[in-house]
Short mmCIF file of C-alpha atoms and ligand atoms in Angstrom, two decimals:
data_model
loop_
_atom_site.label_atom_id
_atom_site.label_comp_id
_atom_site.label_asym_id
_atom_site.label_seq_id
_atom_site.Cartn_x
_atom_site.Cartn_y
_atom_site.Cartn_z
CA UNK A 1 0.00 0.00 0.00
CA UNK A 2 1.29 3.45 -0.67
CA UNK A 3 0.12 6.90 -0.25
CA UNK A 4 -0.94 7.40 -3.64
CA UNK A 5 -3.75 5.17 -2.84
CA UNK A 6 -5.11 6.84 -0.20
CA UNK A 7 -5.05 9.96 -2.12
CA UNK A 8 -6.98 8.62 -5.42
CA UNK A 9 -10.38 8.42 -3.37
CA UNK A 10 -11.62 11.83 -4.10
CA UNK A 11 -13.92 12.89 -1.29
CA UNK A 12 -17.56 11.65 -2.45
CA UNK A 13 -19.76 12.94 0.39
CA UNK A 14 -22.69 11.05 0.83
CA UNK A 15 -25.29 13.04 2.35
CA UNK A 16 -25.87 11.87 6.29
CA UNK A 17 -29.05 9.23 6.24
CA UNK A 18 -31.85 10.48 8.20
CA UNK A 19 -32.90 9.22 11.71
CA UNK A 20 -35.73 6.64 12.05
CA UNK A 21 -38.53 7.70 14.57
CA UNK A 22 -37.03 4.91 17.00
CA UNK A 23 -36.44 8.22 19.37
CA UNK A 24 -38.58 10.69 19.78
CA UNK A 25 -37.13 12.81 17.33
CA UNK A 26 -39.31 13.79 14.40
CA UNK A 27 -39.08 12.06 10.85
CA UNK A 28 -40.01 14.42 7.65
CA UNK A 29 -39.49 12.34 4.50
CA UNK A 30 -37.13 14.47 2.31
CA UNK A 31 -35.94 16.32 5.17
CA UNK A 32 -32.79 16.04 6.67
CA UNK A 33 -32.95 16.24 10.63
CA UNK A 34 -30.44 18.39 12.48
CA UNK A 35 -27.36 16.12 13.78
CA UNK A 36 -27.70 15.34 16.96
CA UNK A 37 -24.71 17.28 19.43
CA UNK A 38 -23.15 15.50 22.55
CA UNK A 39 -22.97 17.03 26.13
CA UNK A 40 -19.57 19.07 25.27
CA UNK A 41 -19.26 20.93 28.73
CA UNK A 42 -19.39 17.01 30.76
CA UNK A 43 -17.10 15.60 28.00
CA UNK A 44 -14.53 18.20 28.51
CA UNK A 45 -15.40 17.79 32.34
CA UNK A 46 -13.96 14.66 32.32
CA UNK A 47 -11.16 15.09 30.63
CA UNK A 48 -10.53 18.07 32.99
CA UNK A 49 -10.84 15.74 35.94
CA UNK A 50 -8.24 13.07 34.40
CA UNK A 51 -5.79 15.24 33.92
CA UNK A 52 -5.53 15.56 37.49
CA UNK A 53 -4.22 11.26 37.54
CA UNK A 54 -0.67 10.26 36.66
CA UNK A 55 0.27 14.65 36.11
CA UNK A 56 3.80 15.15 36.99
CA UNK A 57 6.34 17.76 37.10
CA UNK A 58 6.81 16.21 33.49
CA UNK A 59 3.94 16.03 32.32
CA UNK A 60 1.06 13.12 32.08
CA UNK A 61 3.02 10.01 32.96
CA UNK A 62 0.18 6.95 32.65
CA UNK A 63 2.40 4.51 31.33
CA UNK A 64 0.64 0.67 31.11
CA UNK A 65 0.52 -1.17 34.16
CA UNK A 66 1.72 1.82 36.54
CA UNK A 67 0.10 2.99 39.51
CA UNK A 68 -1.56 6.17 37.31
CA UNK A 69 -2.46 3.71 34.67
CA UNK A 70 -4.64 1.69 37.33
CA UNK A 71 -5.97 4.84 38.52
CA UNK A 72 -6.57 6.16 35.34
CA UNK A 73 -8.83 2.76 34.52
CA UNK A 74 -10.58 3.18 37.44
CA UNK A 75 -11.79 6.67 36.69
CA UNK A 76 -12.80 5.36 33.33
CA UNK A 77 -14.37 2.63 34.94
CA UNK A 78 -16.44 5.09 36.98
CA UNK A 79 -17.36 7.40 33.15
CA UNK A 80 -18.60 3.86 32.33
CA UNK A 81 -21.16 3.71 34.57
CA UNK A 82 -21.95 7.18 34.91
CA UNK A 83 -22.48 7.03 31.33
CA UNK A 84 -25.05 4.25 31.99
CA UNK A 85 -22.85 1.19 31.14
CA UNK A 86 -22.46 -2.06 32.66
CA UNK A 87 -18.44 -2.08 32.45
CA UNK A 88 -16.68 -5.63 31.75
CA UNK A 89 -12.25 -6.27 31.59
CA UNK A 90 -11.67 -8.90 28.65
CA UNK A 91 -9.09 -11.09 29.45
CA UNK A 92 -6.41 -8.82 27.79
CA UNK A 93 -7.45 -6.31 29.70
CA UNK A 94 -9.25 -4.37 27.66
CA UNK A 95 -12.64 -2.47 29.27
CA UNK A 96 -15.73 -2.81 26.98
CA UNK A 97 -19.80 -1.59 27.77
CA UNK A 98 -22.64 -2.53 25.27
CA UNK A 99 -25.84 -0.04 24.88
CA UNK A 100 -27.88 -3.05 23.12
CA UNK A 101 -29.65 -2.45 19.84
CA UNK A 102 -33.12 -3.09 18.99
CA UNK A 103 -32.48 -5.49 16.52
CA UNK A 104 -30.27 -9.04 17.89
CA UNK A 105 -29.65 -10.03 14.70
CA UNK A 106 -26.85 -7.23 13.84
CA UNK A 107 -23.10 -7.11 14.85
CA UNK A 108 -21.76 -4.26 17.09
CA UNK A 109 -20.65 -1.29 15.89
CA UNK A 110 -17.19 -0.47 17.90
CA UNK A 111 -16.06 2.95 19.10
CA UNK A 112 -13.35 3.30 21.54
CA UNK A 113 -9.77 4.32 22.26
CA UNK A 114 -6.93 4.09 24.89
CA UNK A 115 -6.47 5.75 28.38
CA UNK A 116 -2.51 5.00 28.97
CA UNK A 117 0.21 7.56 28.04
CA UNK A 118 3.79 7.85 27.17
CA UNK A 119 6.90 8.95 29.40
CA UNK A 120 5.78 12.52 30.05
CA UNK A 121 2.99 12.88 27.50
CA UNK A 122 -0.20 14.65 27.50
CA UNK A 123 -3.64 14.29 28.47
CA UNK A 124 -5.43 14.20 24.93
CA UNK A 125 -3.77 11.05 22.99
CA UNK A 126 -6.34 8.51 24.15
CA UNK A 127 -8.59 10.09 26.35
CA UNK A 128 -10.35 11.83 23.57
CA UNK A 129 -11.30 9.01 22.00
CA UNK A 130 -12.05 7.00 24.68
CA UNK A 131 -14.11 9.86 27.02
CA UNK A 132 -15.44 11.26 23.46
CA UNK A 133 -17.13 7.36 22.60
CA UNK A 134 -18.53 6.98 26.35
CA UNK A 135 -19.86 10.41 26.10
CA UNK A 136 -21.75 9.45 22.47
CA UNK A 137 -23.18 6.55 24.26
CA UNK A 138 -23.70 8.88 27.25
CA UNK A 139 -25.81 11.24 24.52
CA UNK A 140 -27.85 8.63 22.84
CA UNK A 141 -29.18 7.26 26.42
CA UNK A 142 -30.21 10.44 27.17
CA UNK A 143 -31.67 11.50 23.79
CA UNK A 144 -33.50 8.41 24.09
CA UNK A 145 -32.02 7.42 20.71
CA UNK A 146 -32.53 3.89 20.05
CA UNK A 147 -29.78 2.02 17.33
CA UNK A 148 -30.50 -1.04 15.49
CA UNK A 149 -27.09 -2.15 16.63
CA UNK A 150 -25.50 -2.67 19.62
CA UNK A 151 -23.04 -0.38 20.70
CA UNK A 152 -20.15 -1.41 22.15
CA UNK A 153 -17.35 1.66 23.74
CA UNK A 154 -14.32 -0.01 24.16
CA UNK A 155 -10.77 1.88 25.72
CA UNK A 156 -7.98 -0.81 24.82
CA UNK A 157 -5.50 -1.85 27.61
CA UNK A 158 -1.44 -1.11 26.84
CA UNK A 159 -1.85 1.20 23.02
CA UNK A 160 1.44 2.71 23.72
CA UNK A 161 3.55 0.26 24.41
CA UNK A 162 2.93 -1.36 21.07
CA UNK A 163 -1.15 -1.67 20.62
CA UNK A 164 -1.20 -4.36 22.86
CA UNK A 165 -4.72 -4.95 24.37
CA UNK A 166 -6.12 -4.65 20.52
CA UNK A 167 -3.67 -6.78 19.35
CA UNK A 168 -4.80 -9.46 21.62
CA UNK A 169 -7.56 -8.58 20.65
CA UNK A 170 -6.99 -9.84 17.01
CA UNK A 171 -5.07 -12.46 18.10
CA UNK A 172 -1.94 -11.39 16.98
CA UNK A 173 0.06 -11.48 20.15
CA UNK A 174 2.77 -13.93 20.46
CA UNK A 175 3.62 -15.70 23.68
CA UNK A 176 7.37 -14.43 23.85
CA UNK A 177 6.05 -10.67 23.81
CA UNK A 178 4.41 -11.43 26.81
CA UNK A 179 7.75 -11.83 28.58
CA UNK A 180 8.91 -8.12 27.10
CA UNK A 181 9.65 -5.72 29.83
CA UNK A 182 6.94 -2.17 29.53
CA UNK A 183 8.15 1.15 30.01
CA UNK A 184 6.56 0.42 33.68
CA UNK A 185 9.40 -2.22 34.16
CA UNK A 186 6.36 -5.09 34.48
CA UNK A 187 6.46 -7.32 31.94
CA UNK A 188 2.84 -7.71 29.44
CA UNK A 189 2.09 -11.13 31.26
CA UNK A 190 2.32 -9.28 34.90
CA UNK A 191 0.99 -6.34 33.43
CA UNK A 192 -2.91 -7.61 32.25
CA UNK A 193 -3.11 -9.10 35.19
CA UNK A 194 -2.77 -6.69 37.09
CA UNK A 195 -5.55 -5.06 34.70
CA UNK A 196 -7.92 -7.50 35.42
CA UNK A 197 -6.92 -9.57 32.28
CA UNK A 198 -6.20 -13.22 32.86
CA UNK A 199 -2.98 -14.57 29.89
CA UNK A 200 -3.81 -18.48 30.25
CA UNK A 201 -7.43 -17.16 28.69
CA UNK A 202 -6.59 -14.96 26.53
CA UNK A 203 -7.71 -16.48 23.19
CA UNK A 204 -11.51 -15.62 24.90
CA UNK A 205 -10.72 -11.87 23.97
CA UNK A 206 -10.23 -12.41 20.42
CA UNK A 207 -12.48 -10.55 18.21
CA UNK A 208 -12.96 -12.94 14.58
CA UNK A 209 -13.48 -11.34 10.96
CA UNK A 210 -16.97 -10.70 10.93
CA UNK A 211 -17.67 -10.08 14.75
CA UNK A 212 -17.96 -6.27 14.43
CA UNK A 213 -20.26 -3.98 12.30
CA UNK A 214 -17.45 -1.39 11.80
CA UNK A 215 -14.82 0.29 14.42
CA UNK A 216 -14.56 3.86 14.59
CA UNK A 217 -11.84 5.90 16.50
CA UNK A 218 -11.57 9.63 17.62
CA UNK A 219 -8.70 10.83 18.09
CA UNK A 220 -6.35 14.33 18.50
CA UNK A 221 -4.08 14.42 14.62
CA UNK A 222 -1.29 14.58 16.78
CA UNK A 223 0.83 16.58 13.85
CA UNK A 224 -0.24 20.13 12.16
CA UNK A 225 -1.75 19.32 8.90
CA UNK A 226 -5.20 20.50 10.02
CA UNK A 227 -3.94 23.45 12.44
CA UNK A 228 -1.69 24.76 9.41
CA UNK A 229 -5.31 24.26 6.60
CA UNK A 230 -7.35 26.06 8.94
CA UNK A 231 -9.36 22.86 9.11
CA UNK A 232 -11.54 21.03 12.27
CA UNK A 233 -12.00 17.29 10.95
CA UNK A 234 -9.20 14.81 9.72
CA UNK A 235 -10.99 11.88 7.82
CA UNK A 236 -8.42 9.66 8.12
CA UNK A 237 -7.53 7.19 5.12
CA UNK A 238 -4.36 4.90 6.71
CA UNK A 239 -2.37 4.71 9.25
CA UNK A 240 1.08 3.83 8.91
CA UNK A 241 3.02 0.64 9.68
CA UNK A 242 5.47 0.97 12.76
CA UNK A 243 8.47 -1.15 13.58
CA UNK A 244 10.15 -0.93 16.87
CA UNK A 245 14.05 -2.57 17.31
CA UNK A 246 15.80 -3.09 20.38
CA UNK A 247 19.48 -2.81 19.76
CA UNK A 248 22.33 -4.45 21.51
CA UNK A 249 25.68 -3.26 20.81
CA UNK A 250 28.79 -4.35 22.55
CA UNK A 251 31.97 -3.20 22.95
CA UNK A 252 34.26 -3.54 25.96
CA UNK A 253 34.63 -1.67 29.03
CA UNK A 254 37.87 -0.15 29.98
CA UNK A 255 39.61 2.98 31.74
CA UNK A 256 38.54 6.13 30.04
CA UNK A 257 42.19 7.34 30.73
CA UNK A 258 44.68 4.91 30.20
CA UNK A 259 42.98 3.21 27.14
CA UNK A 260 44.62 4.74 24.02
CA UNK A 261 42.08 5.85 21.13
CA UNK A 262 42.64 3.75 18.61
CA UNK A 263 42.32 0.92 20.93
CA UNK A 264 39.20 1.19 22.10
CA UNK A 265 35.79 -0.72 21.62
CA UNK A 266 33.30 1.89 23.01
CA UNK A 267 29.67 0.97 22.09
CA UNK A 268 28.51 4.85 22.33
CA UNK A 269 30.87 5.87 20.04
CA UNK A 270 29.01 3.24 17.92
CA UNK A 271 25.52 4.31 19.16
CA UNK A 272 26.74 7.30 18.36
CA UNK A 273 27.47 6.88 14.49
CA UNK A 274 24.35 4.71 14.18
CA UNK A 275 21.91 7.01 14.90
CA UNK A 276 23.68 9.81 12.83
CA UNK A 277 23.74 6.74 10.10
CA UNK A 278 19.84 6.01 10.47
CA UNK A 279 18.54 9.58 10.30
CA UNK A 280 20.76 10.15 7.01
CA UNK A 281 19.60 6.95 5.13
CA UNK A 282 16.02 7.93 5.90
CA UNK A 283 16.84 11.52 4.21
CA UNK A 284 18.29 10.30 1.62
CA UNK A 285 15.71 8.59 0.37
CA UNK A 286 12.52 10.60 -0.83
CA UNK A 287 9.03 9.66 0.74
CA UNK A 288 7.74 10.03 4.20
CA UNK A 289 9.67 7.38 6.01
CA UNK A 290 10.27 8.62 9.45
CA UNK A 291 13.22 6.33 11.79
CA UNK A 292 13.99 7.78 15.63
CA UNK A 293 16.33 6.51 18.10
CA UNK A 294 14.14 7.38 20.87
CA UNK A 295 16.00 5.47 23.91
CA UNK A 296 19.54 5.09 24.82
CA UNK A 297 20.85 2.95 28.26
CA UNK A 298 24.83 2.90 28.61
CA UNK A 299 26.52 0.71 30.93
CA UNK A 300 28.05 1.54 33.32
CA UNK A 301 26.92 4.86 32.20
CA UNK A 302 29.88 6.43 34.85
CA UNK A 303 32.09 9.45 33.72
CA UNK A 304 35.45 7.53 33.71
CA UNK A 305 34.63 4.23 31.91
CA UNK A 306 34.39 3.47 28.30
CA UNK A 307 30.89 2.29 27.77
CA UNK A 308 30.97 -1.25 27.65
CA UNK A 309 27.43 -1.70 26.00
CA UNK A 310 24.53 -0.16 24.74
CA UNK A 311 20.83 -0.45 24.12
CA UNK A 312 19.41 1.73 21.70
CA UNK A 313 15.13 1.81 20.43
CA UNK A 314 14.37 2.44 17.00
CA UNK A 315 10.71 3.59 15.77
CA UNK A 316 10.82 2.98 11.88
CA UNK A 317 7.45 3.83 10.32
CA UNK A 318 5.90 4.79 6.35
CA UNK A 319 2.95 4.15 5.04
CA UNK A 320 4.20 1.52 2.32
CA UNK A 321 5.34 -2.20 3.94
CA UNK A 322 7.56 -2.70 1.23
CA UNK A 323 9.65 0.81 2.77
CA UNK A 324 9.67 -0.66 6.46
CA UNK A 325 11.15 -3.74 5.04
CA UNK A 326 13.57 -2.09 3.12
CA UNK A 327 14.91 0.42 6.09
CA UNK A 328 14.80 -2.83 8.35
CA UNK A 329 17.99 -4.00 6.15
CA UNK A 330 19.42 -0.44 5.62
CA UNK A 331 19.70 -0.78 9.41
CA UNK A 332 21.25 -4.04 10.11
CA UNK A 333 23.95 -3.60 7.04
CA UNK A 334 24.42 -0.17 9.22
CA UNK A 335 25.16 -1.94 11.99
CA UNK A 336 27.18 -4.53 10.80
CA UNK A 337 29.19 -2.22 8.98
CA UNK A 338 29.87 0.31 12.17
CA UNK A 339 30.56 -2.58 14.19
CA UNK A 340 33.02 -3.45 12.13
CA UNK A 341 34.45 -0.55 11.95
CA UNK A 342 34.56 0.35 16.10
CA UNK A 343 35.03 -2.89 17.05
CA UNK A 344 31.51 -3.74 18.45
CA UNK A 345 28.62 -5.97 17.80
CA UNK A 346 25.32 -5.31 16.73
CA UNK A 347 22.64 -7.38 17.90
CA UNK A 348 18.68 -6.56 16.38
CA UNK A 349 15.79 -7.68 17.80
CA UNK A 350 12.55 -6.10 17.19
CA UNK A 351 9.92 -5.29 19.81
CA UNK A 352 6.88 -4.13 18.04
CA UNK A 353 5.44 -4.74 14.63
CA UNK A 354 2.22 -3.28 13.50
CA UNK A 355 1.43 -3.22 9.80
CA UNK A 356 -0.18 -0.16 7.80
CA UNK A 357 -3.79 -0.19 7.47
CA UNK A 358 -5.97 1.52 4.55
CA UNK A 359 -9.28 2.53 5.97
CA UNK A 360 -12.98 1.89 4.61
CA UNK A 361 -14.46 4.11 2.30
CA UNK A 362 -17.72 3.31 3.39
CA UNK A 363 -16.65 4.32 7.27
CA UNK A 364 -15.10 7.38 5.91
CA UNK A 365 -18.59 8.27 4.13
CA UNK A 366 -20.17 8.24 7.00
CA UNK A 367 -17.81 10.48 8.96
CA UNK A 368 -17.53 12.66 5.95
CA UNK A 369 -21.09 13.17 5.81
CA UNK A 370 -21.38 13.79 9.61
CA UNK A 371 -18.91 16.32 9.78
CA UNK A 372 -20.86 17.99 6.84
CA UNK A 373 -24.16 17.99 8.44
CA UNK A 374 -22.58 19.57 11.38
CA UNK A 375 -21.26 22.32 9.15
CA UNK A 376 -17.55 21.48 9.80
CA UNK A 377 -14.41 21.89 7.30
CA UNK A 378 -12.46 18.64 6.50
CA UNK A 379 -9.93 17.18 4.53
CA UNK A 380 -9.15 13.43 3.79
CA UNK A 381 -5.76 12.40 5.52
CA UNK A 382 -3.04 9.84 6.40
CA UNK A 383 -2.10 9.07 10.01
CA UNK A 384 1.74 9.19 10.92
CA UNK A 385 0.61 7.86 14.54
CA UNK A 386 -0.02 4.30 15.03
CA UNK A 387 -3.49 2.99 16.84
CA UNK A 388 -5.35 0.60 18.26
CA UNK A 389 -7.67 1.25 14.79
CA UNK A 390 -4.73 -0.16 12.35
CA UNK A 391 -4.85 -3.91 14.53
CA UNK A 392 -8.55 -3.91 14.47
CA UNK A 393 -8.27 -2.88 10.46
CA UNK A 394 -7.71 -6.74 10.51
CA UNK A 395 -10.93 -7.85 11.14
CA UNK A 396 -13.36 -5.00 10.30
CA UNK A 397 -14.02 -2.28 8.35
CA UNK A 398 -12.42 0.93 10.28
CA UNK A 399 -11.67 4.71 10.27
CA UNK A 400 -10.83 7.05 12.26
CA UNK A 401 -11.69 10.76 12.88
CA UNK A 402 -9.15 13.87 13.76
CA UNK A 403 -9.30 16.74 15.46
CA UNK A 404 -6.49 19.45 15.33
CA UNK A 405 -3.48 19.50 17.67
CA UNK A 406 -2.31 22.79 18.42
CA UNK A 407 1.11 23.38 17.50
CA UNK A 408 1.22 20.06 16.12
CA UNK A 409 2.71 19.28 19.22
CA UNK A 410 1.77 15.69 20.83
CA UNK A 411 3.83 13.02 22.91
CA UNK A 412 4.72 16.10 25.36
CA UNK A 413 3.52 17.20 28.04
CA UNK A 414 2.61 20.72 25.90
CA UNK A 415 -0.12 18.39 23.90
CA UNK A 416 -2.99 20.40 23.50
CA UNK A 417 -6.68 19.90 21.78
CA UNK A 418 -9.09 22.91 22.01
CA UNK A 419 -12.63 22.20 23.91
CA UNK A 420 -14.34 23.62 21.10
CA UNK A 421 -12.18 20.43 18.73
CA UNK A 422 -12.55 17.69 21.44
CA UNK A 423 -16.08 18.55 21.02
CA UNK A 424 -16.74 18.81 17.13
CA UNK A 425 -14.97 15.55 17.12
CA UNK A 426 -17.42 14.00 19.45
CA UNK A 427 -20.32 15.26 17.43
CA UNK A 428 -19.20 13.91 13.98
CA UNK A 429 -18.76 10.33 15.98
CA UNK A 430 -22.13 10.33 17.45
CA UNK A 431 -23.32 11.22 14.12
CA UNK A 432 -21.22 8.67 12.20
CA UNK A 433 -22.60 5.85 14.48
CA UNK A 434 -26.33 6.97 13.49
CA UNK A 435 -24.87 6.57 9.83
CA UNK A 436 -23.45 3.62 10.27
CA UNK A 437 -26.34 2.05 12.28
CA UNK A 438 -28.64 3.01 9.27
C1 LIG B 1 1.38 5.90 19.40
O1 LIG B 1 0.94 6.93 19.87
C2 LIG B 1 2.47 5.97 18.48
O2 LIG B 1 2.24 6.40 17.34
O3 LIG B 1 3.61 5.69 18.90
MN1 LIG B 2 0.41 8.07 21.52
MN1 LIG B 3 -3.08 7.43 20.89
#
């Protein structure tokens, strides 16, 4: 898949399908009904009130399986029932609440998102999503708007550590990554227990092809394409595949002062030229690949002691799978060509894998047209994020819907989403769930 794909579907916008009387609202044949509006002031109420859980001098810091992460699930726990739901913890550790349709026969329609954070992050990657889908549901109780489907809100365990509860959710995790260590320093297996998950069950939270109706994320863009177009509504048509390494490289530790220089084996003099190595092969090739070595850990890591060792993370991501691939070799003939050269070793393994996902034209309709009826600008866009939405791409029909990012600034603690955004985003999703449950 490559970005010229998601660019030749021109922007058809289907005109938003009118309600059914199955509220109270009335039905005019011919006449399109105003969209219905969620509760803005509670929705940004509550994401007022969890900013207060896991905020440090750093900034949010709700990393999976933490102390803030369990608080943060319990709040969301709480916006569950508030919001009239009957919560339940899959065995991955995932938190799902049904409002049942009126027809039994139909599949779910899925909207959801994630409530954990990165190392000093912010308090709008996730929470919008997952406060903006409780507060639809919230809205539709309370309108007294009946769907033919069931809806089912869902706020996946473990997104940023590598999409983890949704992968399980597809079945895609392997038992060896539930041995890898999270940024929390609990490994996945401790770690959804300690949700409430349950590993020696967790084939019962697999989701098959054909179990869902359609998923549909919000989320904040997380960049500045829609700040910098003056625009409120991303309609997002992929999301690209991400590929996280773990690199070894060893060298040999030895006295900083009596070692000579041309006798040395110092792995962060190799870390060193490999990262300056990976940022220029991913310039000098055209396209939108994006690599970052985002983590570095030097032993011993002491003033007076060449650095015996390293471990280095690199986040590789683009669009096409065929470009991961390639940059996945760039890198290891990288590293076995600077280990040769400073007398280390490179060892690769890789931590995360999530492949790009094209998103459903149909889903997009929908959120095109509700973002129309609701008199809201738009544009059709890529995602340069990963989420939970490109796992469940598996096994449904997905998209997702942005909302701008001021600054373009997310994965900081200066991540910011207007109220007025988080709450046009909420709209178009309560209105692309009546589209998608007609
Ligand atoms: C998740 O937020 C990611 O894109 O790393
Ligand atoms: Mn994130
Ligand atoms: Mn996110």
């Amino acid at each position: 898949m490559n970005r010229r794909s998601f660019l030749r579907h021109s922007a058809a916008f289907a005109a938003l399908p009118i309600l059914r009387p199955e509220s109270d609202r009335v039905f005019v044949p011919g006449m399109q009904p105003a969209p219905l509006r969620v509760n803005g002031a509670r929705l940004n109420g509550w994401l007022a009130g969890f900013d207060r859980i896991g905020r440090t001098a750093g900034g949010i810091n709700r990393v999976a399986y933490s102390e803030a992460d369990l608080a943060g699930r319990a709040f969301t726990l709480d916006l569950f029932r508030e919001a009239g739901l009957t919560p339940r913890v899959d065995t991955a550790g995932n938190i799902f609440g049904r409002i049942d349709g009126t027809d039994r026969s139909l599949r779910p329609i899925l909207i959801g998102s994630h409530v954990d954070s990165v190392t000093d992050g912010g308090n709008f990657d996730g929470p919008v999503g997952s406060f903006g889908a409780l507060e639809v549901a919230h809205s539709l109780r309370e309108q007294a708007v009946r769907l033919r489907h069931p809806l089912d809100v869902v706020v996946w365990s473990n997104e940023e550590g590598g999409t983890i509860g949704s992968k399980c959710a597809i079945g895609y995790l392997k038992p060896a990554d539930l041995d890898k260590v999270a940024r929390s320093g609990k490994t996945i297996r401790e770690g959804i227990g300690l949700v409430g998950g349950d590993v020696a069950r967790l084939s019962e939270a697999v989701l098959k092809k054909g179990d869902l109706a359609c998923y549909i994320e919000l989320h904040i863009e997380q960049g500045g394409l829609l700040e910098k177009a003056g625009l409120q509504i991303g309609v997002v048509e992929g999301i690209v595949g991400l590929r996280w390494f773990e690199i070894t490289i060893t060298g040999f530790s030895n006295h900083a002062g009596t070692t000579p220089m041309d006798q040395r084996q110092d792995a962060m003099l190799a870390a060193a030229k490999f990262t300056v190595a990976v940022n220029e092969a991913v310039r000098g090739v055209p396209g939108r690949t994006v690599a970052t070595v985002g983590r570095v850990t030097v032993t011993p890591n002491t003033t007076n002691v060449i650095p015996g060792q390293v471990v280095l993370t690199v986040d590789l991501r683009d669009l096409d799978a065929a470009k991961v691939e390639q940059f996945t070799q760039r890198f290891e003939q990288l590293g076995r060509e600077i280990g040769a050269a400073t007398r280390t070793t490179f060892a690769f393994s890789r931590t995360v894998d999530s492949a790009p996902a094209i998103s459903d034209q149909k889903v997009m309709t929908w959120i095109d047209g509700a973002a129309r009826s609701l008199g809201l600008t738009r544009q059709r866009m890529p995602s340069g994020a990963g989420h939970d939405a490109q796992e469940i791409a598996h096994i449904a029909s997905m998209a997702m819907i942005f909302v701008p990012s001021v600054g373009g600034i997310s994965h900081s603690p200066r991540e910011f989403t207007k109220p007025e955004d988080v709450v046009n985003g909420a709209n178009v999703l309560l209105n692309a769930v009546v589209a998608a449950d007609r």
